[in-house]
CSV table of C-alpha atoms and ligand atoms in Angstrom, one decimal:
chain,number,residue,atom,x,y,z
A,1158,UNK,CA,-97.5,241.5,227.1
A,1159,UNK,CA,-96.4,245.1,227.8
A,1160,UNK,CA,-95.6,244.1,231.2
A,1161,UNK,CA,-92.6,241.7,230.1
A,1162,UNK,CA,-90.9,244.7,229.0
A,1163,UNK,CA,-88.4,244.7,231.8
A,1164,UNK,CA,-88.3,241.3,231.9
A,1165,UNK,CA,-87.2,241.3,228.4
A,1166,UNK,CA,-85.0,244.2,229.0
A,1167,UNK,CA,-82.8,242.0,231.6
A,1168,UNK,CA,-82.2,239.5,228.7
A,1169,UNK,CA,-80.7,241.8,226.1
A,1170,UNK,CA,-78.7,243.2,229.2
A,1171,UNK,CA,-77.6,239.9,230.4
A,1172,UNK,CA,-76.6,239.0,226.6
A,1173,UNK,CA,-74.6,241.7,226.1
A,1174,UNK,CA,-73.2,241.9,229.3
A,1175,UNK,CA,-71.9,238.4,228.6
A,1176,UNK,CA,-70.5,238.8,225.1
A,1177,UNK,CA,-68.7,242.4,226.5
A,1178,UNK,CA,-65.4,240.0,227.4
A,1179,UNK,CA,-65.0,239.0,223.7
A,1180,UNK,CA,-65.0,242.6,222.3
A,1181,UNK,CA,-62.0,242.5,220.4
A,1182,UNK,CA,-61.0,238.8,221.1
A,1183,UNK,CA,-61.3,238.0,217.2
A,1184,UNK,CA,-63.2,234.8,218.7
A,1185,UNK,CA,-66.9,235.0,216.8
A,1186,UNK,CA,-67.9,231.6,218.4
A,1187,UNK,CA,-67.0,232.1,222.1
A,1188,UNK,CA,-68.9,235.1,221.7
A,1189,UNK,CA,-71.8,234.0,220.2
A,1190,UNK,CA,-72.1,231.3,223.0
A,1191,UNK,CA,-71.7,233.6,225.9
A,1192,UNK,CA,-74.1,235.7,224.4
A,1193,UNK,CA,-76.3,233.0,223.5
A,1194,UNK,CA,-75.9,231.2,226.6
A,1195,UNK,CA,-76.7,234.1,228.8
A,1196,UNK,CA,-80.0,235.2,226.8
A,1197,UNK,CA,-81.3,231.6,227.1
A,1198,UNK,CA,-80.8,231.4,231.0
A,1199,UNK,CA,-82.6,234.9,231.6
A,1200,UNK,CA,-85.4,234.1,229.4
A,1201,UNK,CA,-86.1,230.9,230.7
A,1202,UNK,CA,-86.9,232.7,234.4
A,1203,UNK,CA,-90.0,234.9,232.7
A,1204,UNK,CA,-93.6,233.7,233.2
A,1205,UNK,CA,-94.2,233.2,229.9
A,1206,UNK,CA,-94.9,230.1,227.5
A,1207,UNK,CA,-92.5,231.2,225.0
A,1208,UNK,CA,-91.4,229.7,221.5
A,1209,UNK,CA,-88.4,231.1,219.8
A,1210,UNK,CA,-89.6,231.4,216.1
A,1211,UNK,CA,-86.3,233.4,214.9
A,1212,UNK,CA,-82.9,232.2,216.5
A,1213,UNK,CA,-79.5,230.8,216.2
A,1214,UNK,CA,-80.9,228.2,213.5
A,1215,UNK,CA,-82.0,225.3,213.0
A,1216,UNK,CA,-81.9,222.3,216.2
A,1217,UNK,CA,-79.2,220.4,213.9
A,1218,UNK,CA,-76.7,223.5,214.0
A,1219,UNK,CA,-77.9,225.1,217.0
A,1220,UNK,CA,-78.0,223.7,220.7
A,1221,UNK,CA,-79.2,226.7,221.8
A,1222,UNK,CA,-82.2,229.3,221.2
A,1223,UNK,CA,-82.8,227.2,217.9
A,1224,UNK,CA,-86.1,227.6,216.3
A,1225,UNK,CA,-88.7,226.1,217.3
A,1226,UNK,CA,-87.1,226.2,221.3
A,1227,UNK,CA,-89.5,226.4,224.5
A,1228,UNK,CA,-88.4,229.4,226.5
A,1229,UNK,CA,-90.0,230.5,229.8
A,1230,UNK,CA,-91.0,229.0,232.5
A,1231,UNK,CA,-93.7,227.6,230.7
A,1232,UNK,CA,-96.0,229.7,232.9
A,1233,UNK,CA,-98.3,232.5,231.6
A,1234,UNK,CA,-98.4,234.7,228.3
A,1235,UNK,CA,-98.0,232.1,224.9
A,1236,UNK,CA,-95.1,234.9,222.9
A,1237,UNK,CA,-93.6,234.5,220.3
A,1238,UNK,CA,-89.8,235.6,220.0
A,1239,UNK,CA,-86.9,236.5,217.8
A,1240,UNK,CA,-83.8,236.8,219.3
A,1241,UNK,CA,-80.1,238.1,218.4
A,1242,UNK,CA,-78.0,237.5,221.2
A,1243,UNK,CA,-75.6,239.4,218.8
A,1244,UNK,CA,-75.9,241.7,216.5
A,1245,UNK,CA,-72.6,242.6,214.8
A,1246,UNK,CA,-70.8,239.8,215.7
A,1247,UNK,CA,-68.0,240.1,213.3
A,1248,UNK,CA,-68.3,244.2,215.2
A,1249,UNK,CA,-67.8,242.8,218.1
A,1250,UNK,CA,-65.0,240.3,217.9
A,1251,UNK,CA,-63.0,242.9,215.8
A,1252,UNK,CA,-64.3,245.8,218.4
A,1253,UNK,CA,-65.6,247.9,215.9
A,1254,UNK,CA,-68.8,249.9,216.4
A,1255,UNK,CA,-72.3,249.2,215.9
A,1256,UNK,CA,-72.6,245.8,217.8
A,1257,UNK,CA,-75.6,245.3,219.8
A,1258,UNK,CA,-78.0,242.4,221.4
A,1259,UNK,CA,-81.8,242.2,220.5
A,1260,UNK,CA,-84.8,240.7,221.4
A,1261,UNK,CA,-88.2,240.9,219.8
A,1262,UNK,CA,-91.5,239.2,221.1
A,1263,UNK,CA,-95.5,239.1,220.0
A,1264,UNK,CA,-98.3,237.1,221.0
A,1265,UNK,CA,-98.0,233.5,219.5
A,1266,UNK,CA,-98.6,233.7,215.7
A,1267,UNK,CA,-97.7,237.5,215.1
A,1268,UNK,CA,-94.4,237.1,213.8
A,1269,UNK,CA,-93.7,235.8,210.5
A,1270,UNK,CA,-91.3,232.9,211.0
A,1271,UNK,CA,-88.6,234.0,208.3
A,1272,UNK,CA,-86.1,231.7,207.0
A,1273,UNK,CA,-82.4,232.6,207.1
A,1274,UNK,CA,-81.9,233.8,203.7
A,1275,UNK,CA,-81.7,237.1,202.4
A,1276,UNK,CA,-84.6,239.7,202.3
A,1277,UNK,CA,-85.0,242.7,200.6
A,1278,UNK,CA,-85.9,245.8,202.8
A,1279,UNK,CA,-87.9,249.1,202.3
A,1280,UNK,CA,-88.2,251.3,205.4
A,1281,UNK,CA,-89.7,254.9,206.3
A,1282,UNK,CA,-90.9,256.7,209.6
A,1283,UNK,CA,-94.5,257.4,210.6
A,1284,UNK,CA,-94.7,260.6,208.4
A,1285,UNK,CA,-94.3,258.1,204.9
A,1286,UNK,CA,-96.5,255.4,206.1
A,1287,UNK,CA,-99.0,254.0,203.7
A,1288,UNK,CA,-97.2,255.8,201.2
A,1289,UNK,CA,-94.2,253.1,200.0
A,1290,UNK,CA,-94.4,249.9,197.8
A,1291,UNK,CA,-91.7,247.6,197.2
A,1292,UNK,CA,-93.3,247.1,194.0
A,1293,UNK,CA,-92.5,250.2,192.7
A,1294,UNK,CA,-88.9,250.9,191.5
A,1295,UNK,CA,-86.6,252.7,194.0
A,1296,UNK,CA,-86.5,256.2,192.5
A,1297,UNK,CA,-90.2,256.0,192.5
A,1298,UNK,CA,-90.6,255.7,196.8
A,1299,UNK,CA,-87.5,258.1,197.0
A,1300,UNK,CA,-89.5,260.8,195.6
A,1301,UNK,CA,-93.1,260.1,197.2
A,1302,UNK,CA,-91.2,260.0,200.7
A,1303,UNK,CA,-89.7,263.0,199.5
A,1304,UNK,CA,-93.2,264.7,199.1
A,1305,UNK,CA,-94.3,263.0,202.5
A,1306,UNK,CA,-91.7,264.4,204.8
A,1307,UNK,CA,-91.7,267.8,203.0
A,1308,UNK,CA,-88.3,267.9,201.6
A,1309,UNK,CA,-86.4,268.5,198.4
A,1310,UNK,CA,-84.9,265.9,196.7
A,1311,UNK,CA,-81.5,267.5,197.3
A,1312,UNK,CA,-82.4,266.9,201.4
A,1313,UNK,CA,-83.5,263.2,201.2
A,1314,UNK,CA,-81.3,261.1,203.3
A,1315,UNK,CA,-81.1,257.5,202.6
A,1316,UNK,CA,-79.4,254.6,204.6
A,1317,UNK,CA,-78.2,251.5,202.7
A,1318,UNK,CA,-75.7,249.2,203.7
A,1319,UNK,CA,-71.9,249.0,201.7
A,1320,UNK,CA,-72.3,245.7,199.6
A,1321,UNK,CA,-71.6,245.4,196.1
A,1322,UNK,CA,-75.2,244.1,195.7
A,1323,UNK,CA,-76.5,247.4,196.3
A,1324,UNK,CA,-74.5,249.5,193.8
A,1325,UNK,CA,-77.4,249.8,191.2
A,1326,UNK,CA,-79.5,251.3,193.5
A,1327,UNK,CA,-77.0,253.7,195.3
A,1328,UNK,CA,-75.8,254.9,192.0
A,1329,UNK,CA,-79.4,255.6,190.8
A,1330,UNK,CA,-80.3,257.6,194.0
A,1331,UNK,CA,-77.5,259.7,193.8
A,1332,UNK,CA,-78.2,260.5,189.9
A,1333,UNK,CA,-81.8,261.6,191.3
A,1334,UNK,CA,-80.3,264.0,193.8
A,1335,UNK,CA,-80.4,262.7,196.9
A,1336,UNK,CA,-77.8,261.8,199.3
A,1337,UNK,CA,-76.7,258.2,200.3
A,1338,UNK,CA,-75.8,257.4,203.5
A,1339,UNK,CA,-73.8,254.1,204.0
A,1340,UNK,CA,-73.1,251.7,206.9
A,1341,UNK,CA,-71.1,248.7,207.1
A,1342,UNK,CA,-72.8,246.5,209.7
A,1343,UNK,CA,-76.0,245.7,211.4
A,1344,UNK,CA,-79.4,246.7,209.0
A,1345,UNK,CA,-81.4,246.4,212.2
A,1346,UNK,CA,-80.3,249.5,214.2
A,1347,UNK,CA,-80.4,251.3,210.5
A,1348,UNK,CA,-84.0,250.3,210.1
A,1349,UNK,CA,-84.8,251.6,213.3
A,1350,UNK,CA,-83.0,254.6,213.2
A,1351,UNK,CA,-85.1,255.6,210.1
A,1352,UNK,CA,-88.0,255.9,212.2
A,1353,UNK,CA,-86.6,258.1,215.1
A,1354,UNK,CA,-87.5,261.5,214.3
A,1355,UNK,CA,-84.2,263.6,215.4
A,1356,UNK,CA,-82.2,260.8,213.2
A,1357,UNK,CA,-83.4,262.5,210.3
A,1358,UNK,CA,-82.7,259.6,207.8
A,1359,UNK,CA,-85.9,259.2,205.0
A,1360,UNK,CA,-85.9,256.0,204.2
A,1361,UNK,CA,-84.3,252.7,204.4
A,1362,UNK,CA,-83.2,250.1,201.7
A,1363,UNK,CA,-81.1,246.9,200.9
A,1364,UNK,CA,-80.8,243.4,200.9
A,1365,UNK,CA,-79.9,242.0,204.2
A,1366,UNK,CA,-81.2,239.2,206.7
A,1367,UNK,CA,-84.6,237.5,206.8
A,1368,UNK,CA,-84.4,237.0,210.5
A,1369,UNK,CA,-82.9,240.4,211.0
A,1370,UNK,CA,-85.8,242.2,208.8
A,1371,UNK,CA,-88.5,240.8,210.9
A,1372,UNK,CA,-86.9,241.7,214.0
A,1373,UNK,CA,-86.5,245.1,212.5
A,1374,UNK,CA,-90.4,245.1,211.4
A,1375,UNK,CA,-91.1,244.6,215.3
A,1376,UNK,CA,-89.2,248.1,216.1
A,1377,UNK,CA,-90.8,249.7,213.0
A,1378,UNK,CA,-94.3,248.6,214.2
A,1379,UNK,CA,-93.6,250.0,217.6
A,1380,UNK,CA,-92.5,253.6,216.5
A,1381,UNK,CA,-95.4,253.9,214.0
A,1382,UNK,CA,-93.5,253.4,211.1
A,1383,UNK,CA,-93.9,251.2,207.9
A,1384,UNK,CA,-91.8,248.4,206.5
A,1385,UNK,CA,-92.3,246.3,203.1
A,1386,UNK,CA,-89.7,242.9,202.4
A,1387,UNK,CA,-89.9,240.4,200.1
A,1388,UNK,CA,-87.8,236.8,200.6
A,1389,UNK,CA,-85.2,236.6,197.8
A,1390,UNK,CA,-83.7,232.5,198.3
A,1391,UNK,CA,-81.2,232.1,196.4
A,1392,UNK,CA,-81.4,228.5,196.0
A,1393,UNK,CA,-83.9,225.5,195.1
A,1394,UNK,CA,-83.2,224.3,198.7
A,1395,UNK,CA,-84.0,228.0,200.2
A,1396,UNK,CA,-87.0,228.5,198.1
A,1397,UNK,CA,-88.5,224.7,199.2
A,1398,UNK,CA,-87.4,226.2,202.9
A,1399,UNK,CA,-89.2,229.2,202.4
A,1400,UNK,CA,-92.4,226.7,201.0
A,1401,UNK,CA,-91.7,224.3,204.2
A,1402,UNK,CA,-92.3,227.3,206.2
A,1403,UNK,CA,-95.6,228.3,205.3
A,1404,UNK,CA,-94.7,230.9,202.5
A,1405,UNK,CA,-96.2,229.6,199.4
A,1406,UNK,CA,-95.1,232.5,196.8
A,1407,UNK,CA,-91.9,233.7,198.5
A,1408,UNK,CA,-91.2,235.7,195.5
A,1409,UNK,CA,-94.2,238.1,196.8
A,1410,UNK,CA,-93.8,241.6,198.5
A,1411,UNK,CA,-94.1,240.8,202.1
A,1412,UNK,CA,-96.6,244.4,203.9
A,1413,UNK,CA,-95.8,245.2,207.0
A,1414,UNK,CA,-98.8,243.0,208.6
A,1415,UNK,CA,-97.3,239.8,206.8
A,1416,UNK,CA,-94.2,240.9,208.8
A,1417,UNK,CA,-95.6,241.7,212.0
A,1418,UNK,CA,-99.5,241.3,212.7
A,1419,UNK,CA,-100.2,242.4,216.2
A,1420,UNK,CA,-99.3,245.9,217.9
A,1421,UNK,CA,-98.8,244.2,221.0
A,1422,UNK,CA,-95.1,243.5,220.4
A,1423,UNK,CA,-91.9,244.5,222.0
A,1424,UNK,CA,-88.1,245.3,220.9
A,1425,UNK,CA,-85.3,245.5,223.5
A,1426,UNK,CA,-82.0,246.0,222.5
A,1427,UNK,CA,-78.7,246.6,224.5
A,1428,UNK,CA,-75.5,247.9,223.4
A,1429,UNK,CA,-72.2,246.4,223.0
A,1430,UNK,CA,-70.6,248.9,221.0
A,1431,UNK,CA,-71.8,251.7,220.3
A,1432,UNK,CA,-74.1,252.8,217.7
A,1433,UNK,CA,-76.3,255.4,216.4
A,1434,UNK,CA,-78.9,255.0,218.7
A,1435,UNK,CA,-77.1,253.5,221.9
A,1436,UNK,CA,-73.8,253.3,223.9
A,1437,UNK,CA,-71.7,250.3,224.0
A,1438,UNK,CA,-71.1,249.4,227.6
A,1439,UNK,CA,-68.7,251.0,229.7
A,1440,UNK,CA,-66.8,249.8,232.6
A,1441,UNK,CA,-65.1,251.9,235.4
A,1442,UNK,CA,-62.2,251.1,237.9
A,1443,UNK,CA,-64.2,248.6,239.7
A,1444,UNK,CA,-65.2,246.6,236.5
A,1445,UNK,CA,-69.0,247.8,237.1
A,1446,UNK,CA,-70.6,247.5,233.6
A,1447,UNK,CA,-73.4,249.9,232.5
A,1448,UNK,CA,-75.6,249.4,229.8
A,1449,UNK,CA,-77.7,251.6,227.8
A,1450,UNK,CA,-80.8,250.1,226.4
A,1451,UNK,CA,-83.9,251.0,224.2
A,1452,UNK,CA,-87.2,249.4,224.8
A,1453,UNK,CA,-90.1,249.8,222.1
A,1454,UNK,CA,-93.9,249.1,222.8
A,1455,UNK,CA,-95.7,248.7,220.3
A,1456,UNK,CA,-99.2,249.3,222.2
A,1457,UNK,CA,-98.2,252.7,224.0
A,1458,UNK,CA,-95.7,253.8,220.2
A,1459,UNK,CA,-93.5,254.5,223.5
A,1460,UNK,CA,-89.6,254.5,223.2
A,1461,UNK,CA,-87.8,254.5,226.3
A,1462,UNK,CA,-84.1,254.4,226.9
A,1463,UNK,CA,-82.8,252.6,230.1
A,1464,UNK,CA,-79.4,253.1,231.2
A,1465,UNK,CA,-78.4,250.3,233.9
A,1466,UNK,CA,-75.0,249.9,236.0
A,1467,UNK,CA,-74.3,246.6,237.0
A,1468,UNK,CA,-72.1,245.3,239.7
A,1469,UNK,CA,-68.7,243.5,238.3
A,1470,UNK,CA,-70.2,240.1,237.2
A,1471,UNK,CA,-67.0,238.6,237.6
A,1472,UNK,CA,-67.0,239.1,241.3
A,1473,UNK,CA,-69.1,235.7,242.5
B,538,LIG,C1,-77.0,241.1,206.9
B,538,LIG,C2,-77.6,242.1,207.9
B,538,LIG,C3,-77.0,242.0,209.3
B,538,LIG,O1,-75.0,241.1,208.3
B,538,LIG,O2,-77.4,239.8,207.4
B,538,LIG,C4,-75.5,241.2,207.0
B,538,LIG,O3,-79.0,241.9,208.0
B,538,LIG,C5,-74.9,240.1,206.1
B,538,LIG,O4,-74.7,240.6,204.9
B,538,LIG,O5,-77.5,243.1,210.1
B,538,LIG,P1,-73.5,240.0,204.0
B,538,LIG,O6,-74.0,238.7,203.6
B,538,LIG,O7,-73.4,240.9,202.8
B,538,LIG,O8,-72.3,240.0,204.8
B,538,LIG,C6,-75.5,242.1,209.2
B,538,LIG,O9,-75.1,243.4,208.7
B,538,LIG,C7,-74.8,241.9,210.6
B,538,LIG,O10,-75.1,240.7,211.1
């Protein structure tokens, strides 16, 4: 598994480096389908026997990486893998920050196949693992992070993302003390970030993606951190989904290990724009393209970061 890393690497690259044309462009689709496009053709020349379990959808609305998909050669490892060939797509055809392309893999069974609904999200970094619950009001795992990273209240950052759905909770942090942070796009590189020591961010919460939180548990895994979720459908029709999909009480907190149960898992992700943890691409004069990358392992708790030029892709 670990050795796919750079295998898996050249995907997000390719991905991004396919959906950099579109920054801007106000066209979501074309984007998406460069992106999307570009992902499936890398993937499909690793040795692996590989089954997209989180992906552009369902086979009815998606042609490509839909769930369910054979990727790979068909040859070697049997992985399981979530994919975002973007991240921030709304980011990127407006080119506004925080756009990126992601990939997440574990051996066949590890992930937890999440429907695409919303989820709610608790997240902290290796120092407040163990310590959390999502079953305890908000205030509550403010304050025992708090004691866990050896801070004041007055010093406890936390990350949520701007929605009006999150007001209650922003509001009551605030009243205890501690400082808010807020982002307007992409819960992924958030959730990470709260895990990366020099980002100095506490904890993690909101409602955002299903797909994007177990992708996200896959990083947290990897940098020793802890995540709890639990699926919030909104519907009859996502609830039976959710039921259809092998979670029989998806009103129950989701642990970490129900989001992610092996430490052999990977994360790559490649920027489009930039972010808090990497650059967007850049070109120079010659229309070389260079990438900046991070790549998780979630045997080794290694993170690396993998910056890449890239001859002009639009010289055949
Ligand atoms: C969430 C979050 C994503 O979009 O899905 C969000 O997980 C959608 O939230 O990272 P809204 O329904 O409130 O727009 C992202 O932020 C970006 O795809």
């Amino acid at each position: 598994m670990q050795n796919l890393a750079f295998d898996f690497l050249k995907v997000t690259e390719q991905a991004a480096i396919a959906s950099f044309p579109w920054v801007g462009s106000g066209k979501k689709l074309k984007a998406d389908g460069d992106a999307t496009n570009a992902m499936r053709n890398t993937l499909n020349q690793i040795n692996i026997n590989g089954r997209i379990v989180i992906g552009e959808g369902e086979l009815d609305d998606a042609p490509m990486l839909y769930i369910g998909e054979q990727v790979g050669t068909g040859f070697g490892t049997k992985v399981d893998i979530a994919v975002d060939p973007i991240e921030g797509t709304n980011s990127t055809v407006n080119g506004q920050d925080n756009a990126f392309t992601v990939i997440a893999a574990a051996p066949s069974g590890a992930l937890l196949h999440a429907p695409d609904m919303y989820m709610e999200k608790l997240v902290v970094g290796a120092k407040a693992k163990g310590k959390i619950d999502i079953n305890t009001p908000l205030t509550e795992n403010v304050q025992v992070v708090a004691e866990a990273n050896n801070k004041d209240i007055k010093d406890v950052k936390v990350l949520i993302q701007k929605r009006e759905r999150h007001s209650k909770w922003i509001e009551e942090i605030r009243k205890m003390g501690a400082k808010v942070y807020l982002f307007d796009e992409g819960d992924i590189t958030y959730a990470v970030a709260t895990c990366i020591d020099d980002q100095e961010i506490d904890l993690f919460y909101g409602i955002g993606g299903a797909p994007e939180g177990v992708v996200a548990a896959v990083a947290v895994n990897c940098l020793n951190g802890d995540m709890q979720a639990r699926l919030l459908p909104q519907s009859r029709k996502e609830y039976d989904r959710c039921v259809e999909m092998g979670i029989n009480n998806p009103g129950n907190a989701l642990r970490h290990s129900d989001l992610i149960k092996s430490d052999e898992c990977l994360f790559t992700a490649t920027g489009i724009t930039e972010n808090i943890l990497l650059d967007g691409i850049k070109t120079d004069a010659e229309s070389n393209y260079t990438t900046h990358s991070l790549i998780l392992n979630g045997e080794s708790k290694q993170l690396r970061y993998v910056k890449c030029k890239h001859p002009n892709p639009h010289i055949a």
